[in-house]
Every structure is written in C-alpha cells, then in structure tokens.
Coordinates of C-alpha atoms in Angstrom, one line a residue:
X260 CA 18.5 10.8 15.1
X261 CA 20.7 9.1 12.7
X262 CA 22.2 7.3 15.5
X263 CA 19.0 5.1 16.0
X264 CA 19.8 3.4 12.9
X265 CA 23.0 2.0 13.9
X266 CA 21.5 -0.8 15.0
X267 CA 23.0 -4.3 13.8
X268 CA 21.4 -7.3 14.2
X269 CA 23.0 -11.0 14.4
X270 CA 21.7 -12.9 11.9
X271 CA 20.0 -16.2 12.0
X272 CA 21.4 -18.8 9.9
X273 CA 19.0 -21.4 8.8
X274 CA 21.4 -24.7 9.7
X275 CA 20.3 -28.4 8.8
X276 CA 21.9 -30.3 12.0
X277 CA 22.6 -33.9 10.3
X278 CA 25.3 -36.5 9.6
X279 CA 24.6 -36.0 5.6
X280 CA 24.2 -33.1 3.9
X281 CA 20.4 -32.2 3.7
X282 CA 18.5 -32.7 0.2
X283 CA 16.8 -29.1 -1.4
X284 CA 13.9 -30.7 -0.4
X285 CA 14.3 -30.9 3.1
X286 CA 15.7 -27.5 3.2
X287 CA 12.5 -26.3 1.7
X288 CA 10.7 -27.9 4.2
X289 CA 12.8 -26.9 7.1
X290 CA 12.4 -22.9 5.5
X291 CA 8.8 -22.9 5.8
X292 CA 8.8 -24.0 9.1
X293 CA 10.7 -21.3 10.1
X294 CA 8.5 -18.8 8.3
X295 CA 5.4 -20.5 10.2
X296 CA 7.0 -20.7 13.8
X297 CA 8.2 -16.9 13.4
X298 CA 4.1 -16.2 12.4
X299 CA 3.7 -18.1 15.8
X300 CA 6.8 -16.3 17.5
X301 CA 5.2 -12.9 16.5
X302 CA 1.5 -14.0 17.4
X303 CA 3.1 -14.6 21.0
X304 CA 5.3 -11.2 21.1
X305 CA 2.0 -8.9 20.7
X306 CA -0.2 -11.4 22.9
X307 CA 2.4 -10.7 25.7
X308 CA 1.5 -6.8 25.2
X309 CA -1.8 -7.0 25.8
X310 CA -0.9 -8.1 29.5
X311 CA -1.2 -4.5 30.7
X312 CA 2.9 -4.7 31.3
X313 CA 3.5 -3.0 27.7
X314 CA 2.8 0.7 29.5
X315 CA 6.3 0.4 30.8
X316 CA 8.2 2.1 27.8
X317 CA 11.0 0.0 28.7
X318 CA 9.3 -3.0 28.8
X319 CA 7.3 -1.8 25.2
X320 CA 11.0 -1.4 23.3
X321 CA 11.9 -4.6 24.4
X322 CA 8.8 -6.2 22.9
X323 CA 9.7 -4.2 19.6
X324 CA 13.4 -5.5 20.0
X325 CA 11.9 -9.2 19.7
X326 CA 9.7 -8.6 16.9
X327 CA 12.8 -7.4 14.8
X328 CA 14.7 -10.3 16.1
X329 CA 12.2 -12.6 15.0
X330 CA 11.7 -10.7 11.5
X331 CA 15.8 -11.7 11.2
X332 CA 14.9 -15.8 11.4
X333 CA 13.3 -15.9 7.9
X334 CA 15.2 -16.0 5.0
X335 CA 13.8 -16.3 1.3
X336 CA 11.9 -19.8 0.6
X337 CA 11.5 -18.7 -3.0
X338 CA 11.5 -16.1 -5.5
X339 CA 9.0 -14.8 -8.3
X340 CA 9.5 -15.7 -12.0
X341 CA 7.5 -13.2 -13.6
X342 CA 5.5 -9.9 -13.1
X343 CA 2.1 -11.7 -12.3
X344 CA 3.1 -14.3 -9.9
X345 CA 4.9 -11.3 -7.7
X346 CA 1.6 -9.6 -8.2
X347 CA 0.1 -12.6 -7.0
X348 CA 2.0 -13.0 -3.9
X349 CA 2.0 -9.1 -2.6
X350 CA -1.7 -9.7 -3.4
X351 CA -2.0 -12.9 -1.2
X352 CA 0.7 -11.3 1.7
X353 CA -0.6 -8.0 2.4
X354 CA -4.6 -8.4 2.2
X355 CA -6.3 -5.9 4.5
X356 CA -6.5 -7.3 7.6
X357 CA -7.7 -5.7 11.2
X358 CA -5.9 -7.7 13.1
X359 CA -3.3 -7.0 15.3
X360 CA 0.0 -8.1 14.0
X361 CA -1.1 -8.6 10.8
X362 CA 1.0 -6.1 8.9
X363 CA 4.3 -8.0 10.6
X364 CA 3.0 -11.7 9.5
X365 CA 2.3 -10.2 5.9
X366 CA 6.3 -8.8 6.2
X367 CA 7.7 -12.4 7.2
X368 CA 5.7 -13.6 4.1
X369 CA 7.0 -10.9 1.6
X370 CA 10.5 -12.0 3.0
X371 CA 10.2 -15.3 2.4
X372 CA 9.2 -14.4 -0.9
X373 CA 12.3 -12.6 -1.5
X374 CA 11.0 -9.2 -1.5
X375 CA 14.0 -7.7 0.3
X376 CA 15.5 -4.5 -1.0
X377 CA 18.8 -6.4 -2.4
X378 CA 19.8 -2.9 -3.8
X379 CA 20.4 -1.6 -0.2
X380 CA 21.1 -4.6 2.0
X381 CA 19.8 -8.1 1.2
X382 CA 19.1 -8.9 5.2
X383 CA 16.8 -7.6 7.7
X384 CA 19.7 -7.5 10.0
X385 CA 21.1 -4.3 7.4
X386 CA 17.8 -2.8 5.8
X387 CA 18.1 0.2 8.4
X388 CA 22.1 1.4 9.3
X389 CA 23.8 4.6 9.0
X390 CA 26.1 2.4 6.4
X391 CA 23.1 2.8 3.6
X392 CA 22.6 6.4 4.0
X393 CA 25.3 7.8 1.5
X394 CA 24.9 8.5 -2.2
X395 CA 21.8 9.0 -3.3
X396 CA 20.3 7.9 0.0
X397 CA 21.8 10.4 1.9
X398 CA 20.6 12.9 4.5
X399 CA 23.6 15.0 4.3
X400 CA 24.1 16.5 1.0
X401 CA 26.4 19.4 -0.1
X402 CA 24.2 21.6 -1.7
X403 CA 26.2 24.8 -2.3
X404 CA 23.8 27.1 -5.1
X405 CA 21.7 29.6 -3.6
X406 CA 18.6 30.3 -4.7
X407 CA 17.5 33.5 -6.5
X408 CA 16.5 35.4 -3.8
X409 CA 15.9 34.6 -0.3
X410 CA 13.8 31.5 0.7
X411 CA 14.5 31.3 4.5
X412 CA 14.0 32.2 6.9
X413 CA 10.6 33.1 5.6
X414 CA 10.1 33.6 1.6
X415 CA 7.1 35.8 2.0
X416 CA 5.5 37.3 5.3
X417 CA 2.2 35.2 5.2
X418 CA 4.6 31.7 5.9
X419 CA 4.6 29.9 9.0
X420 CA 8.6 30.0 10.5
X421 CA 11.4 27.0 10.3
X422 CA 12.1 25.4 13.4
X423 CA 15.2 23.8 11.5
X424 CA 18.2 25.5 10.7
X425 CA 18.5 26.8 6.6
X426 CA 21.6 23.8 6.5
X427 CA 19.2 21.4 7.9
X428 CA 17.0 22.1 5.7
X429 CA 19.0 21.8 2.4
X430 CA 21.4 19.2 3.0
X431 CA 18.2 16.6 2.4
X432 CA 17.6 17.2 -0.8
X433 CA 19.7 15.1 -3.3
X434 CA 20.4 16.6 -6.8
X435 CA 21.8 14.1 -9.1
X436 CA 24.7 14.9 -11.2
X437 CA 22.6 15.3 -14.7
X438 CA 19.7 17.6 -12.9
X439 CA 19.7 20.8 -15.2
X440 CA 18.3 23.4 -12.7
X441 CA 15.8 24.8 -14.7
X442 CA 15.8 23.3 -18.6
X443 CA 13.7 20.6 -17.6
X444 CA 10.8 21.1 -15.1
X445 CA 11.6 20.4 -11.7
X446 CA 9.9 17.3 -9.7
X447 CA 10.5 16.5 -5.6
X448 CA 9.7 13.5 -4.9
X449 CA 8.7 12.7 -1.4
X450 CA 8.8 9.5 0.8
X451 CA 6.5 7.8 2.7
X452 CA 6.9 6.7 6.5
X453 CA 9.6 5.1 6.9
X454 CA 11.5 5.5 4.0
X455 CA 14.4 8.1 2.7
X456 CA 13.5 9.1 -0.9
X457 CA 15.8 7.1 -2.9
X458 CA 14.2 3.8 -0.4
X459 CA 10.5 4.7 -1.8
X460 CA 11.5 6.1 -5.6
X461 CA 14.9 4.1 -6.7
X462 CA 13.0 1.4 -8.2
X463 CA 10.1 3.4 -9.7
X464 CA 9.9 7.0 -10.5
X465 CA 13.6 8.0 -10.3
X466 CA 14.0 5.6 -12.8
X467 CA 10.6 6.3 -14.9
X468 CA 11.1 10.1 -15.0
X469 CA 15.2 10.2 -15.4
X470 CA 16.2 11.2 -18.8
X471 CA 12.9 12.6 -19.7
X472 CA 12.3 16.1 -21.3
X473 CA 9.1 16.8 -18.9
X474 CA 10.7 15.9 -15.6
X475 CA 14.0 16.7 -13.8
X476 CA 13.7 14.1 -10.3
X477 CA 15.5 15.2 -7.0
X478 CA 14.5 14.0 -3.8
X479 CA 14.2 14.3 -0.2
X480 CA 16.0 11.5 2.0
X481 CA 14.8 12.8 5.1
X482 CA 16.1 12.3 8.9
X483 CA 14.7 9.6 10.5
X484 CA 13.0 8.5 8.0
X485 CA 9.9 10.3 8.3
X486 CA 9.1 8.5 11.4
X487 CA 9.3 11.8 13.3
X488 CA 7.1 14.4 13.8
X489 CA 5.0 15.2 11.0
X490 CA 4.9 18.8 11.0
X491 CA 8.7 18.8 11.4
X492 CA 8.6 16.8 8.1
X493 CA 6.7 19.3 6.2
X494 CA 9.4 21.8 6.8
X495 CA 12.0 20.0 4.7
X496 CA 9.0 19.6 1.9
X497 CA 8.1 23.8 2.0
X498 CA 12.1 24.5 2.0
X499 CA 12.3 22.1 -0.9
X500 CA 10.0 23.3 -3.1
X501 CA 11.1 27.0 -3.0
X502 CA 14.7 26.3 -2.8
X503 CA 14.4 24.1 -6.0
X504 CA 12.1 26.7 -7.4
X505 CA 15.0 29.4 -6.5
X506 CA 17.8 27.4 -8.3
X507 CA 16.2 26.7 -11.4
X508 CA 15.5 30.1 -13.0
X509 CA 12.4 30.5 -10.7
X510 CA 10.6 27.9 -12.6
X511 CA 7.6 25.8 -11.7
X512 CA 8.3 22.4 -10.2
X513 CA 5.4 19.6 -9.5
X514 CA 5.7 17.0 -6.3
X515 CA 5.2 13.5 -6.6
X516 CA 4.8 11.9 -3.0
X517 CA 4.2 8.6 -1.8
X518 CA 1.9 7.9 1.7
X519 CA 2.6 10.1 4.6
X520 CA 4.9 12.5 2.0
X521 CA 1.6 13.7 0.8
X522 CA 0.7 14.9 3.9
X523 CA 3.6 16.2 4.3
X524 CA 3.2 18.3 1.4
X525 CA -0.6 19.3 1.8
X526 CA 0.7 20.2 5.5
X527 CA 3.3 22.7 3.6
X528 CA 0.8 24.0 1.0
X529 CA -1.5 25.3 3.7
X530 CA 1.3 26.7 6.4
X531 CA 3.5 28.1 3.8
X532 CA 1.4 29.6 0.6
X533 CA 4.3 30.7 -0.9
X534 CA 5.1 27.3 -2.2
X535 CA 1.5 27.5 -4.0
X536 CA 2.8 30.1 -6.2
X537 CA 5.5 27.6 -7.8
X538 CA 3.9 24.2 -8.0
X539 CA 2.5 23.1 -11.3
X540 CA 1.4 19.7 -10.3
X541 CA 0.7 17.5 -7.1
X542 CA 1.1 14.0 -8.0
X543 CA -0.3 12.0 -4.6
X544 CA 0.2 8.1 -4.7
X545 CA -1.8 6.2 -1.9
X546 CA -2.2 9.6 0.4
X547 CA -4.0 9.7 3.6
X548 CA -5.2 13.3 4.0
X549 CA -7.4 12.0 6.5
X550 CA -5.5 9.5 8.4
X551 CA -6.0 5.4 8.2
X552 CA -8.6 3.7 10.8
X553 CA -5.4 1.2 10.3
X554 CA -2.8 3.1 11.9
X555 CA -2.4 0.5 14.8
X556 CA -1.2 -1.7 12.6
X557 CA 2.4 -0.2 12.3
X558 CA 2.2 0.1 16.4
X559 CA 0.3 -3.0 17.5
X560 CA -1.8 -2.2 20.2
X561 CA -2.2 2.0 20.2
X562 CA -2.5 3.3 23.0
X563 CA -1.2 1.0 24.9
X564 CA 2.3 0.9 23.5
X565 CA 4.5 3.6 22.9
X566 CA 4.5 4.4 18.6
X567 CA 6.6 6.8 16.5
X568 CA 5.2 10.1 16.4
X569 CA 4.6 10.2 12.8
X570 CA 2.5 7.1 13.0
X571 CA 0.1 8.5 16.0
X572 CA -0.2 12.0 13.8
X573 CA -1.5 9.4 11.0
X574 CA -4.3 7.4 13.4
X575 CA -7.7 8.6 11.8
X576 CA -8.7 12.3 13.0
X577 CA -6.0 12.7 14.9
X578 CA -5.2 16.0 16.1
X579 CA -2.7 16.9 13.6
X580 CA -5.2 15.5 11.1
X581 CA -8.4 17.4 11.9
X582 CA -5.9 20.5 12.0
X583 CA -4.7 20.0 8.2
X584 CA -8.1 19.5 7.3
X585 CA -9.6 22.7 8.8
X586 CA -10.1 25.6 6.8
X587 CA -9.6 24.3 3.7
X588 CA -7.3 22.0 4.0
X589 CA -9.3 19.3 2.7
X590 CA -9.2 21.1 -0.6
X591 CA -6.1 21.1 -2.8
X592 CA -4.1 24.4 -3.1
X593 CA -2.1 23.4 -6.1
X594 CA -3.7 20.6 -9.2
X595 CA -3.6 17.5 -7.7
X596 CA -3.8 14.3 -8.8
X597 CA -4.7 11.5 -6.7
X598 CA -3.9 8.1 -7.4
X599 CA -5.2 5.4 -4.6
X600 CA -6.4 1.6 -4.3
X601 CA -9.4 0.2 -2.7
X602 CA -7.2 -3.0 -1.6
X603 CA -4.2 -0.6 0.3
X604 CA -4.0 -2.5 3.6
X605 CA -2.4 0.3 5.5
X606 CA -4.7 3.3 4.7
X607 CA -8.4 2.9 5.5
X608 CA -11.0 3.9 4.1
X609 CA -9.7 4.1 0.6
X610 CA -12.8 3.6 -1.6
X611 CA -15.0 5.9 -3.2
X612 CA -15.5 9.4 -1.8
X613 CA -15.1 8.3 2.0
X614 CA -11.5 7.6 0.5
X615 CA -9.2 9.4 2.8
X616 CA -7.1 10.1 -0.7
X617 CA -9.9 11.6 -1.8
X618 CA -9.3 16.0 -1.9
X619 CA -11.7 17.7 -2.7
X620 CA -11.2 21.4 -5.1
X621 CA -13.2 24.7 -3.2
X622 CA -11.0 26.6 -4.9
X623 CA -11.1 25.3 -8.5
X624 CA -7.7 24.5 -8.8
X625 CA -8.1 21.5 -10.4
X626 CA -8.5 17.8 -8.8
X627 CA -8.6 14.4 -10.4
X628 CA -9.6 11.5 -7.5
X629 CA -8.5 8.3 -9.2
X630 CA -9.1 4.5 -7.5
X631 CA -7.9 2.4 -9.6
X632 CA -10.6 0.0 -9.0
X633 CA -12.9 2.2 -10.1
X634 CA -10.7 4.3 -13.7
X635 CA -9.6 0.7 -15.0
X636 CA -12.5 -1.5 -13.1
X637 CA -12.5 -5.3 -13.9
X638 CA -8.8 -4.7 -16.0
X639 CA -5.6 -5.8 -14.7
X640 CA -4.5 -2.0 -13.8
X641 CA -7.6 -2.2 -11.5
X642 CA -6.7 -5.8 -10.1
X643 CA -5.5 -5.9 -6.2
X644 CA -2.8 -3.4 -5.1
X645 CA -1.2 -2.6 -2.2
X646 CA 0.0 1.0 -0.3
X647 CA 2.9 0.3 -2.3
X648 CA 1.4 -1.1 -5.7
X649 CA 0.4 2.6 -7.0
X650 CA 4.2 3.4 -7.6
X651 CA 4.3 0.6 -10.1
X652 CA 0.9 0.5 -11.3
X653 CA 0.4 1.2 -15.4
X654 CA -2.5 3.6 -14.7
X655 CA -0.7 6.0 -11.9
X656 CA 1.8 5.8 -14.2
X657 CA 0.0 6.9 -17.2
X658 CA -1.9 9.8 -15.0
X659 CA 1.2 11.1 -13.5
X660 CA 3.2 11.6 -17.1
X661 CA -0.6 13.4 -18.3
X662 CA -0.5 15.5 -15.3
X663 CA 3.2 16.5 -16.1
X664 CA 2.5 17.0 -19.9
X665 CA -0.4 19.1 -19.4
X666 CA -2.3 22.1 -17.6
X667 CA -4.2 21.2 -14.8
X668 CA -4.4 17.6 -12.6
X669 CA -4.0 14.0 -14.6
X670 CA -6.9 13.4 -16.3
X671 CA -8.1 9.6 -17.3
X672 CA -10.2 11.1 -19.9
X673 CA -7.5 11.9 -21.7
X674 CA -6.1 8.5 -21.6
X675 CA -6.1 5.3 -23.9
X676 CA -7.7 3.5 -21.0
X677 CA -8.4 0.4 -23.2
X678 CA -4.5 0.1 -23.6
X679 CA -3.2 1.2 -20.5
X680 CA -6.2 -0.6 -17.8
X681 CA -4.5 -3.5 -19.6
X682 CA -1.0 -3.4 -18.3
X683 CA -0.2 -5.0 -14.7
X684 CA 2.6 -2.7 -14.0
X685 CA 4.3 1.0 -15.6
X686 CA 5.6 -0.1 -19.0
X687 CA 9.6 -0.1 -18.2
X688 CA 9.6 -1.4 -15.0
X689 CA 10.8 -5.2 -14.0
X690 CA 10.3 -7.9 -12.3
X691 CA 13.0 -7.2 -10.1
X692 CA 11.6 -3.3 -9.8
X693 CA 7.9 -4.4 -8.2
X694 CA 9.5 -6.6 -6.2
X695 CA 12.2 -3.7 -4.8
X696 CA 9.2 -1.7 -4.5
X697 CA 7.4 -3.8 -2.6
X698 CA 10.3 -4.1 -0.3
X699 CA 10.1 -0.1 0.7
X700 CA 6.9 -1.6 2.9
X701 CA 10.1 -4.4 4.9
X702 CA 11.9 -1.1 5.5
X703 CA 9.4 0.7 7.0
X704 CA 8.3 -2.0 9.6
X705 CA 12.1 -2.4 10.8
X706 CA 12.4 1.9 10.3
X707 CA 9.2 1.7 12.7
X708 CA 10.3 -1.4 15.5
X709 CA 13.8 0.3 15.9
X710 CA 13.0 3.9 15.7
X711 CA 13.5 5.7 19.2
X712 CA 12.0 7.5 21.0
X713 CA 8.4 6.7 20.8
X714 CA 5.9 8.2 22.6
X715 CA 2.3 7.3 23.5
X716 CA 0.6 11.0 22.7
X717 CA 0.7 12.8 19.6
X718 CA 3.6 16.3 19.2
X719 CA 1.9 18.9 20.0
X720 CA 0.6 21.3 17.5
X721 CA 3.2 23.8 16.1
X722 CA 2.0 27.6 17.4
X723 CA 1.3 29.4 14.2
X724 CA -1.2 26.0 13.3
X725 CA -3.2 27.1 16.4
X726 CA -3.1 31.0 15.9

C-alpha cells in the first residue's frame, strides 16, 4: 500500500523567458495565467473521459496521472493576511458545485492561494510520499503496552472478527510522548478520506485539545490513507478504541472524527458492540452517515472511471451505506454530537434533517444535530464553511469541549451562543492553522488521483455484515 505513495513528481517552474529580468507585476500576471490555462488543462483532461475510452483502466490512470501533473503547474499567486480574507477565499474556491471537475478547479484555486500544507511538503509534487509518513504521521508505530486484558482477536463474543493482523492493527495509532494512559480521558481522533490523522488534526484539534485536563489526543494515521476499503478502515477504529481503553486503566475514551472517519467509527459501533461499553462521547465533524449525492466529484465521471474504493462505498446509498444504516445504524450507539455545514461542497445533502450528518437517537443515548447555519444563524460562526471549515469553526469548537466536559452529547443550550456565534474560527487557532486545515482537502485530491488500484464496483460486503 505504502508503496503507492512513492510517487514523485517533476516540478513545474514558473520561468519568465526575457532579455531583462521580469517586473513583480508581470510575474503576477504570468501566475494567473498559469492558474487559468491549468482550469482549461483540467476542463480538457475530464472532457477526454467522457469519450467512452476512460473504461480502459489503463487508459483511466493515465488521465488521473495528467490531472496531478497539471495540479504541479500552479504555484502560489498570493497569500491571506488575516483570518477573514482566508475565510473569504475557501468561501469563494470551494462553493458547491455539480459539476464535473469542479472539486479539482476549486484545488488549483486554494493553491494558488497558498493553501498548501507547508508543515508537510510545500509542493504538490511532495504532499503524498512515503518521506512524510514518520513521526507523528506515521503508520508504523512501536506500540509495546498491552492492554488489560485481551482485545483481539475478539474482546467479547458478540464482535465481528479482524481481517488484519493484532500488529497491524496497533502500529497505527500514535501516542505522543506526554499521553498519560489513563489520568486524562482518552480521545482518538480519526481522519477523513484521504488523510493520515496527524494530515486532518495537526493544525486543529491536536493542537486545541493538547495540554488540556479533559482530553488526552492520540490518533490514527491509517494505511493508505483511508482511500481503501471502508470496512477494512473500521477495523483499525474498533481495535483503537478498546486497545486505548485497555491501556489506560479501562477508562472511557470519546472519538473525535473528521468525514469518512465517522463512518468509520459508526461502522465499528454497530459490528463491534464492545467498543459501546467504553465511549463517552462521539464528536462527528462534517460526517456522512448516509453517503454524499457529490461523491463523483473526487472520481469525475463514476461509473465510468475506475475510483478508490473508499470513495464508491461513500456515493449516496451505496451498498456499504444502506448496510450501516440498517437495523439501527442510523441511530447513534454512543452520545453523539454532530457538527455539519449547509455550504460543505463534498457531502450532500447537508441541511436540515435530510442532512446526511444528521443521526438520529432510538435508543436514547443522547444526540445533538448541529448545522451551523442553523445554532449560530446569520453570525459569523454560521457564515459559509466548507467539509473542512467545521475543524476550525468557533461553534464545533465550543460543542466538542461541552461534550467532553459533560454527560451526554454537546449541547448548544448550554452555550454562550451570543459570544461564541461571534467568532469566525476556534479561539487559539491562526491564520496560518485554517489555512493548513484547509490544505488537508489538496491532500486528499492528490491521495485520491495517485492512489492504486481503483476499481469501478464497490468491496464487497464483509460476511458477518450479511449474516
């Protein structure tokens, strides 16, 4: 798996051919013509799929190939100054759109913005290489404490089975060197597609819930970057949660995830109820328990080209979706808190009940459905954000540290909404954080292009989710 993100690109220097030396000017002008012919470039790439041609897999991975190699061409034209013009460009780049390469013209904008993740590698050429996955972002960590008693290969009779190996399953969860196994509570966070955890978290809630007395973060840098299949992604979330459980005096511990880590963890709730019995808290930013009518988007023209698995398990009502939701799986097992935005231009629906964040509670457990549009509605908090906007939004903030602080789900009631539907972003965050958030969304579009193999059907459904 790991090897697929070897992959290096050349990059494309921006050089002014003249006798002089070319004025700032005219290298401003010269940069935004690059950004509009790559628009063009990529406009031209998914028109040639649509030829029919694109059902040769070779043929598709090629096209894929020249959509990263015209990503590489643009290079940063300007950079935010403050919190609101960032807001104002993420706002302007990633509107919802339907259609098809959209999401990739919004990326060449948020590059040319500077929106790159400078605190991996400041290029698309390196965003995605085997040379970031070490430290905190990697996949293979040394995790020698066993748990308490036994969590694998099953930690009580009713769970479904591992396909992965007990070392598999451990060595993606990194515990950094202050975690104190038990004196604090516990918190997994979970990435979204296309990400590791440190990729989705490092410039939001590692940060926000490090040094805290209600929170102890570890994460889940997961292989392949949760571009794989979905149900194979669960596993390492189930594992997680007991084995953190096991090594922290058997204490409670609450999961913040991000996008398809939610379903990832509703996925483990249902198929291994043992994790039930030790989560105090589901904390669920821009989830999509029930697909997005917007999956295509990642994989311009589904079905006609070859996607990632993970990405074709997360198409509205797919199979794997209509499976998590039966029997209950549309209800929360554990108090959840959902935090979503009517404006998230890669999950649709995501307003009102219709949301596909929205969970409902047939077993009491306690739910709190929160758009933002609607909790801080006409306030900054409930202003335009994006899939990736609820990590650094003021009111998921706020809901999350309630929901960790109390009994039960986040609840805005308990809020000073007045104050916090004020703030554009989670007090303690900067400029330079939204923007490295932002730039988990330009790591998942190159995680997505490169990622091999793809495949044009869904995985098949795991045996003990069809018994």
């Amino acid at each position: 798996m790991k090897g697929i993100f070897r992959m290096l690109f050349t990059s494309v220097s921006l050089v002014h051919i003249s006798s002089s030396a070319p004025s700032p000017a005219e290298i401003q002008v010269e940069k935004r013509q690059v950004v509009t012919s790559v628009v063009t470039e990529i406009s031209s790439i998914l028109g040639s799929a649509a030829t029919g041609v694109a059902s040769d897999s070779a043929v598709a991975s090629s096209l894929f190939h020249d959509l990263v190699t015209a990503l590489e061409q643009v290079a940063p034209t300007a950079t935010p100054t403050s919190v609101p013009q960032a807001i104002s460009i993420i706002n302007s780049a990633t509107s919802p759109s339907p259609s098809q390469g959209s999401f990739f013209e919004n990326v060449v904008q948020l590059i040319a913005n500077d929106f790159l993740p400078s605190n991996f590698v400041n290029s698309i050429s390196g965003i995605v290489n085997d040379l970031n996955l070490i430290g905190p972002n990697s996949e293979t960590n040394v995790n020698l404490r066993a748990p308490s008693s036994a969590v694998y290969p099953k930690k009580q009779s009713t769970d479904a089975p591992y396909s992965l190996t007990e070392a598999q399953l451990r060595q993606v969860i990194y515990i950094p060197p202050g975690f104190t196994y038990g004196q604090k509570p516990p918190a997994i966070l979970v990435p979204g597609t296309g990400n590791t955890g440190y990729e989705t978290f490092s410039e939001n809630y590692i940060p926000l819930l490090t040094g805290v007395s209600y929170a102890d973060p570890v994460w889940l840098n997961i292989p392949g970057q949760l571009l794989g299949d979905v149900q194979v992604n669960a596993e390492y979330v189930a594992y997680a949660i007991n084995y953190i459980s096991g090594i922290s005096g058997n204490k409670n511990v609450s999961v913040l995830a991000w996008s398809q880590g939610n379903l990832d963890t509703q996925w483990a709730l249902k198929y291994w109820p043992s994790t039930r019995n030790v989560v105090s808290d589901f904390i669920s930013f821009s989830p999509d328990f029930h697909g997005t009518e917007l999956a295509y988007i990642l994989c311009p023209y589904l079905p006609e080209l070859p996607c990632v698995p993970a990405v074709i398990q997360q198409e509205y009502n797919s199979k794997f979706v209509a499976r998590l939701r039966e029997n209950g799986g549309d209800s929360a097992y554990v108090p959840t808190t959902t935090i979503y935005s009517a404006t998230d231009e890669i999950v649709e629906p995501q307003q009102g009940t219709g949301a596909s964040a929205y969970i409902n509670d047939a077993r009491n457990v306690g739910v709190s459905n929160n758009e933002l549009q609607v909790v801080c509605n006409g306030q900054p908090a409930g202003g335009v954000y994006d899939h990736a906007g609820t990590l650094f939004n003021a009111l998921g903030y706020a809901l999350a540290v309630d929901a960790l602080t109390h009994s039960g789900p986040g609840e805005p009631s308990r809020l000073n909404l007045g104050t916090v539907c004020q703030e554009v972003v989670a007090p303690g965050l900067s400029l330079a954080q939204v923007l490295q958030t932002t730039g988990a969304l330009l790591i998942s579009a190159v995680s997505v292009l490169i990622y091999e193999p793809k495949m044009f059907n869904e995985p098949a459904l795991m045996a003990y989710a069809t018994s």
